mmCIF file with all atom_site columns, C-alpha atoms in Angstrom:
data_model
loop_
_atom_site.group_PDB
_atom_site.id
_atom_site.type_symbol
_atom_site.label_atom_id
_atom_site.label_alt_id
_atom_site.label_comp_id
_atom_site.label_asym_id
_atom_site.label_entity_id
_atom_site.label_seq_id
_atom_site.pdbx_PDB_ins_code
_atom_site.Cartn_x
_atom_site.Cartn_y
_atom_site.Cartn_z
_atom_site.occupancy
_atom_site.B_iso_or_equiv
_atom_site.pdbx_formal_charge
_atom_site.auth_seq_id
_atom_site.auth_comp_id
_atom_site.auth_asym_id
_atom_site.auth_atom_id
_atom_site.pdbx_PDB_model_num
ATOM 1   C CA . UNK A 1 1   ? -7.126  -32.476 -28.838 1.00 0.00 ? 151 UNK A CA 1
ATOM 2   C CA . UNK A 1 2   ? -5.185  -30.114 -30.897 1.00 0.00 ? 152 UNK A CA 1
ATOM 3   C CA . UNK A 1 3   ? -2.378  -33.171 -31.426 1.00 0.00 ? 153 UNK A CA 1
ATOM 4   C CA . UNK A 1 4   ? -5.203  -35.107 -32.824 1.00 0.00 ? 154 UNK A CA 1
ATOM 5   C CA . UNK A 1 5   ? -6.555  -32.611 -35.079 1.00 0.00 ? 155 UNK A CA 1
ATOM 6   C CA . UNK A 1 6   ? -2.815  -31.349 -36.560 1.00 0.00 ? 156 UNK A CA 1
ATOM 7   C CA . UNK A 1 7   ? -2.640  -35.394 -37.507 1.00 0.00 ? 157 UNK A CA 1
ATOM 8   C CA . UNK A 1 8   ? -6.117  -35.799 -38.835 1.00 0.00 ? 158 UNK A CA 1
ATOM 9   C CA . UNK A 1 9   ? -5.624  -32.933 -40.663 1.00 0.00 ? 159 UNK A CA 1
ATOM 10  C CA . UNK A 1 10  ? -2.456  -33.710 -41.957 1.00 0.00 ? 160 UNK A CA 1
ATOM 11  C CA . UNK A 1 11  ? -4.638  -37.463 -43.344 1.00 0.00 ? 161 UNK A CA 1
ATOM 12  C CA . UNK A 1 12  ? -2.138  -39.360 -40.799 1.00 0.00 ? 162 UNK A CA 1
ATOM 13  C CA . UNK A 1 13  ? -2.896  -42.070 -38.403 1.00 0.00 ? 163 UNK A CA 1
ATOM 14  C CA . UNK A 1 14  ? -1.777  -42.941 -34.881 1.00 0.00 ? 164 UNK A CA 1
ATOM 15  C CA . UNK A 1 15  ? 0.719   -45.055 -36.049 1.00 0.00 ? 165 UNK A CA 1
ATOM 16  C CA . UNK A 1 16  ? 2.179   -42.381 -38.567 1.00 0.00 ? 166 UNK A CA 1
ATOM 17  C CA . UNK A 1 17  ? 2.370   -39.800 -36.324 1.00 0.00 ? 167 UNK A CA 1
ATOM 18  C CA . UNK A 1 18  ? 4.108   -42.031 -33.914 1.00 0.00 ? 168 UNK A CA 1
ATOM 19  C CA . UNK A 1 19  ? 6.645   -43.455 -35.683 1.00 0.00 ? 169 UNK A CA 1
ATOM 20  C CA . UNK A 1 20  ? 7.651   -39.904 -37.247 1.00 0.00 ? 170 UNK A CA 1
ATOM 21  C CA . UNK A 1 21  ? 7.419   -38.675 -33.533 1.00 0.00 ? 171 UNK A CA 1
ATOM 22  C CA . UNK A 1 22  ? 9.459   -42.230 -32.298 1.00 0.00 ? 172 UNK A CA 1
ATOM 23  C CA . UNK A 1 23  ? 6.648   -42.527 -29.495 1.00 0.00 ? 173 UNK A CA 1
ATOM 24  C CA . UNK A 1 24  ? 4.442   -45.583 -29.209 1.00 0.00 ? 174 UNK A CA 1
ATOM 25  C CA . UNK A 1 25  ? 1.097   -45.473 -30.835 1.00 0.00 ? 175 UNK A CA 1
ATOM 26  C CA . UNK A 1 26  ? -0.733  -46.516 -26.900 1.00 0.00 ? 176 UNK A CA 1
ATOM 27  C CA . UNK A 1 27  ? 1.486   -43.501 -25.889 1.00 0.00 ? 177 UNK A CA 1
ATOM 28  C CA . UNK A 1 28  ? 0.422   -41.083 -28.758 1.00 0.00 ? 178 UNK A CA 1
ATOM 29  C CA . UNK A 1 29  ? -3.324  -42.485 -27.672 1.00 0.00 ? 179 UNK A CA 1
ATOM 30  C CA . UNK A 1 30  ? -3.045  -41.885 -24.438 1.00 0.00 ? 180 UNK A CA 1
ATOM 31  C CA . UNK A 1 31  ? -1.531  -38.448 -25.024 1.00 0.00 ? 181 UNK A CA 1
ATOM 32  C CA . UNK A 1 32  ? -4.633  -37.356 -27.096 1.00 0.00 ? 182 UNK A CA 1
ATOM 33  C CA . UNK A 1 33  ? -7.168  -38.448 -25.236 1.00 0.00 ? 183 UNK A CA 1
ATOM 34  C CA . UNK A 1 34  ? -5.425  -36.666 -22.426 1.00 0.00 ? 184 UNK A CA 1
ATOM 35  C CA . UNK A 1 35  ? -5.434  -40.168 -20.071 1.00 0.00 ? 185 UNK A CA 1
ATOM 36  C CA . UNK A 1 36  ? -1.341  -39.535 -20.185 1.00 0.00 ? 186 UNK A CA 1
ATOM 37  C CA . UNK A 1 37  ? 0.372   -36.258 -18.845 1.00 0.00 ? 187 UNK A CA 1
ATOM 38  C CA . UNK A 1 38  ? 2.341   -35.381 -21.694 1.00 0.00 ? 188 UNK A CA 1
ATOM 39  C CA . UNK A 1 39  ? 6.745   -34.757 -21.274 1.00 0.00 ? 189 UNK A CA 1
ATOM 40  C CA . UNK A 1 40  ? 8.723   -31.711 -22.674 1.00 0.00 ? 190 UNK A CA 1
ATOM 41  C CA . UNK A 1 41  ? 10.821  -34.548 -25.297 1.00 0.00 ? 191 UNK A CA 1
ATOM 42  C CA . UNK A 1 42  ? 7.708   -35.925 -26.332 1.00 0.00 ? 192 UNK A CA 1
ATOM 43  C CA . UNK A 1 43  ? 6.087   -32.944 -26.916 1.00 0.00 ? 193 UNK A CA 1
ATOM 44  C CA . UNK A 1 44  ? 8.831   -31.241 -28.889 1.00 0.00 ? 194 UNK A CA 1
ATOM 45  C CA . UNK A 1 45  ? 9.209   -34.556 -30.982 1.00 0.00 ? 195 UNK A CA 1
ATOM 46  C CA . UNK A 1 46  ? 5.324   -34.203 -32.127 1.00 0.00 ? 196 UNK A CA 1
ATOM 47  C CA . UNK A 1 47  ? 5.344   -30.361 -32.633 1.00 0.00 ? 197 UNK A CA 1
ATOM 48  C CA . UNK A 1 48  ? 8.738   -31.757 -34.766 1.00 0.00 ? 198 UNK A CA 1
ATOM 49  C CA . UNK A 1 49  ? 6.990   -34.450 -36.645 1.00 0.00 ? 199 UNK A CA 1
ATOM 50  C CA . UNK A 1 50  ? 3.587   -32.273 -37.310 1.00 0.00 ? 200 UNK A CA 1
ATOM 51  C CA . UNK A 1 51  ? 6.392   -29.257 -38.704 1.00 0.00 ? 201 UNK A CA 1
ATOM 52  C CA . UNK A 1 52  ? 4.766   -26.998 -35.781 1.00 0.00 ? 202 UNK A CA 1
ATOM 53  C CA . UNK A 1 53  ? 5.976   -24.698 -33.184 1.00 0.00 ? 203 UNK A CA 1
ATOM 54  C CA . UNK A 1 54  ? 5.684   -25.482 -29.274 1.00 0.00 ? 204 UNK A CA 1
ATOM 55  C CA . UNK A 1 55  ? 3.707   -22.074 -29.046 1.00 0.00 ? 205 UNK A CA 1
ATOM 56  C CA . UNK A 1 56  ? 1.175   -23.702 -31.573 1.00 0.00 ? 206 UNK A CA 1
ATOM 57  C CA . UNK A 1 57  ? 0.483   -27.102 -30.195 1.00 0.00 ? 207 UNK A CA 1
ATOM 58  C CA . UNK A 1 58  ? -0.455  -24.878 -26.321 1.00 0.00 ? 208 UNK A CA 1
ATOM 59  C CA . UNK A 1 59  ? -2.160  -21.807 -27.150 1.00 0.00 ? 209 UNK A CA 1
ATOM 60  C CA . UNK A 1 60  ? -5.197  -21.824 -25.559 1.00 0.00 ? 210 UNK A CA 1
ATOM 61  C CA . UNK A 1 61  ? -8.128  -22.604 -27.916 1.00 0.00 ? 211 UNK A CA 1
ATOM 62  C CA . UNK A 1 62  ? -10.252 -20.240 -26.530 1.00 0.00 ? 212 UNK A CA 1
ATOM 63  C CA . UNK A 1 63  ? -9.998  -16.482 -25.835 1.00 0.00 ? 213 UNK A CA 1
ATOM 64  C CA . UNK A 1 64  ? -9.162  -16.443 -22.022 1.00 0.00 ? 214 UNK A CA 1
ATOM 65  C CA . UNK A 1 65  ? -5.598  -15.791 -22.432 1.00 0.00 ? 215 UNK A CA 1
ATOM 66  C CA . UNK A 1 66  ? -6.198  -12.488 -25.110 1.00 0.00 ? 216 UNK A CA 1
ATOM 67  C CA . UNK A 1 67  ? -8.954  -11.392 -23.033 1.00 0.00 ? 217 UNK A CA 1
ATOM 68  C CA . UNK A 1 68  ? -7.536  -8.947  -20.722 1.00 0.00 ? 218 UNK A CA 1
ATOM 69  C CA . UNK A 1 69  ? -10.429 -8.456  -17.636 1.00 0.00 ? 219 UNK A CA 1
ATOM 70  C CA . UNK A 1 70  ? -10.454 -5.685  -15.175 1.00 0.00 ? 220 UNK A CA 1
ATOM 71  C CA . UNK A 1 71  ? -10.141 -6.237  -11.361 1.00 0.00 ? 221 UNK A CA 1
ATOM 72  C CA . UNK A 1 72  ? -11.501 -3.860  -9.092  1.00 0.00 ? 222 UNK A CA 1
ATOM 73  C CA . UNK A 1 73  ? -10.590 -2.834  -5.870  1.00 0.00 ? 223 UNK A CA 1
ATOM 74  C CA . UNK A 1 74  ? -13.176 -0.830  -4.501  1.00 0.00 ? 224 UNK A CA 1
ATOM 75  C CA . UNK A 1 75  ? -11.790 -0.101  -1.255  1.00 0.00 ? 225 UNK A CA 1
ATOM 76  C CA . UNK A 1 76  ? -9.029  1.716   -2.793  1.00 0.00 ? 226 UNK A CA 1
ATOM 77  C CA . UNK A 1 77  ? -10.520 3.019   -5.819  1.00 0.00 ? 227 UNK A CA 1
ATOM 78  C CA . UNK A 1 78  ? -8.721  1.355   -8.359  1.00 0.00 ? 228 UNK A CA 1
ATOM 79  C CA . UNK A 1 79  ? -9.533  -0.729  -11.439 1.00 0.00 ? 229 UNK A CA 1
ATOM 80  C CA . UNK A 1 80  ? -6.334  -2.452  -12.732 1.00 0.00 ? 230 UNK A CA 1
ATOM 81  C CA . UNK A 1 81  ? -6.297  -4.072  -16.575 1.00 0.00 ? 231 UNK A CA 1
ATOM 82  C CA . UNK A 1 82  ? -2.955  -6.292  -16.150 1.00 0.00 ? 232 UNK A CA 1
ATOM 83  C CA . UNK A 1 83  ? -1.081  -6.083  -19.169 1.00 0.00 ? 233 UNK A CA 1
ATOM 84  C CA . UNK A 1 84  ? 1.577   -8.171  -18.692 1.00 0.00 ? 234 UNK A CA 1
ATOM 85  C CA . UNK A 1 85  ? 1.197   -12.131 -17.795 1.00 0.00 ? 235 UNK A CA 1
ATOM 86  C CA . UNK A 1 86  ? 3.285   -13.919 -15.180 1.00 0.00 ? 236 UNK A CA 1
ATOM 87  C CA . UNK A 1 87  ? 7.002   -11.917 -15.253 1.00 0.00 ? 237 UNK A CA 1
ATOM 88  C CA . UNK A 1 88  ? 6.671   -9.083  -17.930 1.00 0.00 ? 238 UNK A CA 1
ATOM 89  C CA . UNK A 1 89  ? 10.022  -8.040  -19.702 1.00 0.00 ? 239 UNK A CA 1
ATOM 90  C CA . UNK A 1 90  ? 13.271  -7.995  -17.017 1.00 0.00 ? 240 UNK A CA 1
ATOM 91  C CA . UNK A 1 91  ? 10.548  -9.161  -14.402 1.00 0.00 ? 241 UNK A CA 1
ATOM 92  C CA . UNK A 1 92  ? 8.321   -5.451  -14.808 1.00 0.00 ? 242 UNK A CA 1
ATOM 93  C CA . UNK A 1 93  ? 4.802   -5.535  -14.472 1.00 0.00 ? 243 UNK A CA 1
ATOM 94  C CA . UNK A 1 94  ? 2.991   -3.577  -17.352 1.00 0.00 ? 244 UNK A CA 1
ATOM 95  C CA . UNK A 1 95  ? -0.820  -2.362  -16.287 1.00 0.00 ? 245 UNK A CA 1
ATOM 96  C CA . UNK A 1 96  ? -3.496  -0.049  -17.209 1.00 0.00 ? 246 UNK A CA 1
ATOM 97  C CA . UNK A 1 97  ? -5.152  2.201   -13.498 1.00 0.00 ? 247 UNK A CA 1
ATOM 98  C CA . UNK A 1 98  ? -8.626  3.633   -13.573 1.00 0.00 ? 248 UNK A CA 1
ATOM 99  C CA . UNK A 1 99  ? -8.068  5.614   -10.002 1.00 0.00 ? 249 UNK A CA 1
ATOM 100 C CA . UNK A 1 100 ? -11.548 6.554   -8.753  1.00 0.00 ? 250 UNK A CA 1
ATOM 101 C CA . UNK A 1 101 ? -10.693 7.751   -5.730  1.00 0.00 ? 251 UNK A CA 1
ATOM 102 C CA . UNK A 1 102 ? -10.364 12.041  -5.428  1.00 0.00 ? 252 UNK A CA 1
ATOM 103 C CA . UNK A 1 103 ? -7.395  13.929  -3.997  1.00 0.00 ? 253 UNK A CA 1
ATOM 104 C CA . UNK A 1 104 ? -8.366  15.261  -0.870  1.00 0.00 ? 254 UNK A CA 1
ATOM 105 C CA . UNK A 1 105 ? -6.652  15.233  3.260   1.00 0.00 ? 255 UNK A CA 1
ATOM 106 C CA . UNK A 1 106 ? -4.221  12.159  2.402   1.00 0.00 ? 256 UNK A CA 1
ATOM 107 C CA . UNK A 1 107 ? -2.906  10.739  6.462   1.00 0.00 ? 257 UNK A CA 1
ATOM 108 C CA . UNK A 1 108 ? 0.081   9.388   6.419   1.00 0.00 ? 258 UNK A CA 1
ATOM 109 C CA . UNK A 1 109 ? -1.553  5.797   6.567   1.00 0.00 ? 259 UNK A CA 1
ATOM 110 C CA . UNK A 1 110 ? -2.602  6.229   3.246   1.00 0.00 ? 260 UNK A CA 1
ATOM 111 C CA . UNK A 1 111 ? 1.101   6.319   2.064   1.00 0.00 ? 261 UNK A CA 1
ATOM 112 C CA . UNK A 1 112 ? 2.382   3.372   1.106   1.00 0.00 ? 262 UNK A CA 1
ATOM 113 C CA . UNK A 1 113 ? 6.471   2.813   0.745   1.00 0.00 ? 263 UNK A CA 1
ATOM 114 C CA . UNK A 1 114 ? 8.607   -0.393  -0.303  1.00 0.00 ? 264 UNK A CA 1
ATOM 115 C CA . UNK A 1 115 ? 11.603  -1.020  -1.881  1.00 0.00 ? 265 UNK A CA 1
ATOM 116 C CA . UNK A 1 116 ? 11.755  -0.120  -5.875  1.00 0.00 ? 266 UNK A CA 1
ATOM 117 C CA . UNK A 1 117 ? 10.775  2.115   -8.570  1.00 0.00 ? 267 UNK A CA 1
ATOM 118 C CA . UNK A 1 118 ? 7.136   3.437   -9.747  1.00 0.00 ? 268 UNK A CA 1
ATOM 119 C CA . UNK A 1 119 ? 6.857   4.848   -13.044 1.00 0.00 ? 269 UNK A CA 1
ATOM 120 C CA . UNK A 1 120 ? 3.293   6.173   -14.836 1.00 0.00 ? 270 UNK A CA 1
ATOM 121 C CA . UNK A 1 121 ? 2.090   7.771   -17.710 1.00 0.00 ? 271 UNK A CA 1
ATOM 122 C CA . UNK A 1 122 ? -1.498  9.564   -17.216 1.00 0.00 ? 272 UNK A CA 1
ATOM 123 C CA . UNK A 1 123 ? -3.287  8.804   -20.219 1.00 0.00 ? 273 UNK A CA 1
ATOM 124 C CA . UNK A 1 124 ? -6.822  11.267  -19.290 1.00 0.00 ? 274 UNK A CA 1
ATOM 125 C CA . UNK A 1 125 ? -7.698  12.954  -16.360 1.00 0.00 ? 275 UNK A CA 1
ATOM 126 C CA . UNK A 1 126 ? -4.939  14.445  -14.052 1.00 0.00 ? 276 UNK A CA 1
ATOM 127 C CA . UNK A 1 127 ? -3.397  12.691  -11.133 1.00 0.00 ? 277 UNK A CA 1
ATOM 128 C CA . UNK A 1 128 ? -2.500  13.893  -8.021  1.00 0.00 ? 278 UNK A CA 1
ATOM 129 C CA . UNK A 1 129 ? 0.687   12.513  -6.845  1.00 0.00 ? 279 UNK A CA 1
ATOM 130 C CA . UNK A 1 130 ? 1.660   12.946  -3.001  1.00 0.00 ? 280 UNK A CA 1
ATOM 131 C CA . UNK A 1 131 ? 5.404   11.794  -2.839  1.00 0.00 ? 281 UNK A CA 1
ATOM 132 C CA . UNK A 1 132 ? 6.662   12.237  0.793   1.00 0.00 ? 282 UNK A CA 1
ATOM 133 C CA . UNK A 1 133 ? 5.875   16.034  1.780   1.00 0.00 ? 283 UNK A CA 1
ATOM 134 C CA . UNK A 1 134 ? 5.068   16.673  -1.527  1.00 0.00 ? 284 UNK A CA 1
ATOM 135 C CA . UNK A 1 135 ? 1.768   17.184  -3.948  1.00 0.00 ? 285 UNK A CA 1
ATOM 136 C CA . UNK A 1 136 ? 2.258   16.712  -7.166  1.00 0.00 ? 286 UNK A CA 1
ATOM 137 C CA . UNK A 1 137 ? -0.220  17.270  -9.912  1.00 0.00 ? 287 UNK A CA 1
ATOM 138 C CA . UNK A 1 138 ? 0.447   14.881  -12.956 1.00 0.00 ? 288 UNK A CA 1
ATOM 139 C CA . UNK A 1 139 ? -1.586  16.167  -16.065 1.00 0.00 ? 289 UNK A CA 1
ATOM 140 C CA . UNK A 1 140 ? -2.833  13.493  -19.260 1.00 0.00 ? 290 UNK A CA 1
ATOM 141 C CA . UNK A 1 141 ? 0.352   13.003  -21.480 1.00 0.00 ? 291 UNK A CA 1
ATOM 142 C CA . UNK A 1 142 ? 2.734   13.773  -18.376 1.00 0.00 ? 292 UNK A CA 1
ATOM 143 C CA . UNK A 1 143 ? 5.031   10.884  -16.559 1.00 0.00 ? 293 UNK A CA 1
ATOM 144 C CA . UNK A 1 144 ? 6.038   10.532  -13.314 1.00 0.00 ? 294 UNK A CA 1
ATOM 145 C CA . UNK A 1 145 ? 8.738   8.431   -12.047 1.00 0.00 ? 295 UNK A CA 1
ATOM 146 C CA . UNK A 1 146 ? 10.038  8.141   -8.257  1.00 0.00 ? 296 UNK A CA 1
ATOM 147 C CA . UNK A 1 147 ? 11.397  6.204   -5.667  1.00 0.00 ? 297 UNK A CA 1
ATOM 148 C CA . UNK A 1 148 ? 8.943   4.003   -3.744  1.00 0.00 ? 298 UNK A CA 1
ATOM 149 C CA . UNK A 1 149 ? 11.077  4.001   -0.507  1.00 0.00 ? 299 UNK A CA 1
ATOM 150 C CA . UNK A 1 150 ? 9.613   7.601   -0.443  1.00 0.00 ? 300 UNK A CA 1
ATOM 151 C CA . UNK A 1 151 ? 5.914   7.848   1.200   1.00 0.00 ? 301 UNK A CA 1
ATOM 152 C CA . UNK A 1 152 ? 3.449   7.858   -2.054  1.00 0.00 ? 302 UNK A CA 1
ATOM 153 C CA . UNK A 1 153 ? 0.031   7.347   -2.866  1.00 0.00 ? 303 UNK A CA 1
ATOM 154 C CA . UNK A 1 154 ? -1.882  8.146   -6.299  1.00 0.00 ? 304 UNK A CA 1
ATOM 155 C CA . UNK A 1 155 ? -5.117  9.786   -6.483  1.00 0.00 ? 305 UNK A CA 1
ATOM 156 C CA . UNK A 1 156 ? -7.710  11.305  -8.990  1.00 0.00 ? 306 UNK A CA 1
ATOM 157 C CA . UNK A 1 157 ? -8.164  15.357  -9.607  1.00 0.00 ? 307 UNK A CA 1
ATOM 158 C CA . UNK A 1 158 ? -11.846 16.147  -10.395 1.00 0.00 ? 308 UNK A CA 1
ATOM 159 C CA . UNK A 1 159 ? -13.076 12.792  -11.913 1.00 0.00 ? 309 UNK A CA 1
ATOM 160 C CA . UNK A 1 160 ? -11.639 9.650   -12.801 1.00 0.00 ? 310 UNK A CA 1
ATOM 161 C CA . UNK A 1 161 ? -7.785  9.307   -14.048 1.00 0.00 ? 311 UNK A CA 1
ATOM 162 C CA . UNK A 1 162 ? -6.694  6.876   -16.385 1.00 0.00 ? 312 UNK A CA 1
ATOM 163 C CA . UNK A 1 163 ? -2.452  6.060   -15.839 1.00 0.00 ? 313 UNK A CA 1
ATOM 164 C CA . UNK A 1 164 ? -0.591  3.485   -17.670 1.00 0.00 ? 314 UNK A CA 1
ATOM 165 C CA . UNK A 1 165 ? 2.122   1.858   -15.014 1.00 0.00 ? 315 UNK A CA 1
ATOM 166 C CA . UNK A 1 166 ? 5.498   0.304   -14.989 1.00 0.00 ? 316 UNK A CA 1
ATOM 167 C CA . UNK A 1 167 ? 6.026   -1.811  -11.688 1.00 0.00 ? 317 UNK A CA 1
ATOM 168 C CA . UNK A 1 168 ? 8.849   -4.344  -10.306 1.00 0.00 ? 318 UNK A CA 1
ATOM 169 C CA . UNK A 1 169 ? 8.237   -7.434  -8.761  1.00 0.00 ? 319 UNK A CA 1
ATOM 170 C CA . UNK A 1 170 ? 7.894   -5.043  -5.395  1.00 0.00 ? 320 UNK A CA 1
ATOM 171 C CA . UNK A 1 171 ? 5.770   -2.400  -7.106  1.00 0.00 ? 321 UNK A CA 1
ATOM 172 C CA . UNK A 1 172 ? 3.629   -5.145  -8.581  1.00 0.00 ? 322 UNK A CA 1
ATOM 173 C CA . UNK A 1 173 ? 2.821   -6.674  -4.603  1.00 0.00 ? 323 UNK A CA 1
ATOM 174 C CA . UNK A 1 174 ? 2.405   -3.697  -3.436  1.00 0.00 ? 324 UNK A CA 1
ATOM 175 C CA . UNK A 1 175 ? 0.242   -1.910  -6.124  1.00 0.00 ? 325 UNK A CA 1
ATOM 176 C CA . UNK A 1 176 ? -1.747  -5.020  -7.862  1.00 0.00 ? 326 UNK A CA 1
ATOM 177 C CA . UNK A 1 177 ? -1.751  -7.176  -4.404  1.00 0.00 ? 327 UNK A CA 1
ATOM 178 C CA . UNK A 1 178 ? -3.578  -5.947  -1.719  1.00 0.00 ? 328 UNK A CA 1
#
């Protein structure tokens, strides 16, 4: 649809766009009217021929993909606001943590431990960190950053907590994906 209107737009018809493009016009048709799965060289010779970027002939035309919606996990008291889409920069996943649930007797089954690195940022509240043997209160404007093959868990001090997190690929499975 968005080939189409670029090229009606533009006052061109099938055939123009096509030949500038060096696709057939049944092709071109068939591309528009989505009855033909579209290739990489044919897509980067009509983004060519319409003077347009790859980027602008797939954004999405509606707001799902700038619409960042929160996921909550109520069994561990966590609402998550993913930041990042698919592999973030050097593979890190970027995300915004509401933790809900208060610092209290933490068993050691509550610890979680994987290969990696864990860094936050508290951004209101406080956090209470337990890392290993350890309890470790994290204040708003503080960072933490730690080894997950330590024992750690995150909870909330006296009402909700609001972190900003940097995770790897493990940190991401083991954080984001329960």
């Amino acid at each position: 649809m968005r080939i189409r209107s670029l090229r009606k737009t533009r006052g061109w018809s099938l055939d123009n766009l096509a030949e500038r493009a060096g696709i057939s016009p049944s092709q071109l048709s068939r591309i528009e009217t989505g009855h033909r799965r579209i290739s990489l060289d044919q897509l980067t010779a009509i983004s060519e021929a319409l003077g347009k970027s790859l980027d602008e002939l797939v954004e999405s035309p509606d707001d799902s993909d700038v619409v960042i919606r929160p996921e909550r996990d109520e069994a561990r008291g966590l609402t998550t606001w993913l930041l990042t889409r698919g592999d973030g920069p050097q593979g890190l996943t970027v995300a915004k943590m509401r933790i809900t649930d208060q610092a209290g007797s933490v068993t050691p089954d509550d610890l979680g431990v994987h290969p990696g690195r864990d860094w936050f940022t508290v951004l209101s509240g406080t956090v209470v960190l337990y890392l290993g043997e350890r309890v470790i209160r994290v204040e708003a404007g503080q960072a933490a950053s730690f080894s997950t093959m330590t024992p750690h868990a995150l909870r909330s001090d006296r009402g909700p907590a609001e972190v900003l997190v940097i995770l790897d690929h493990n940190g991401e499975r083991s954080h984001l994906h329960t």
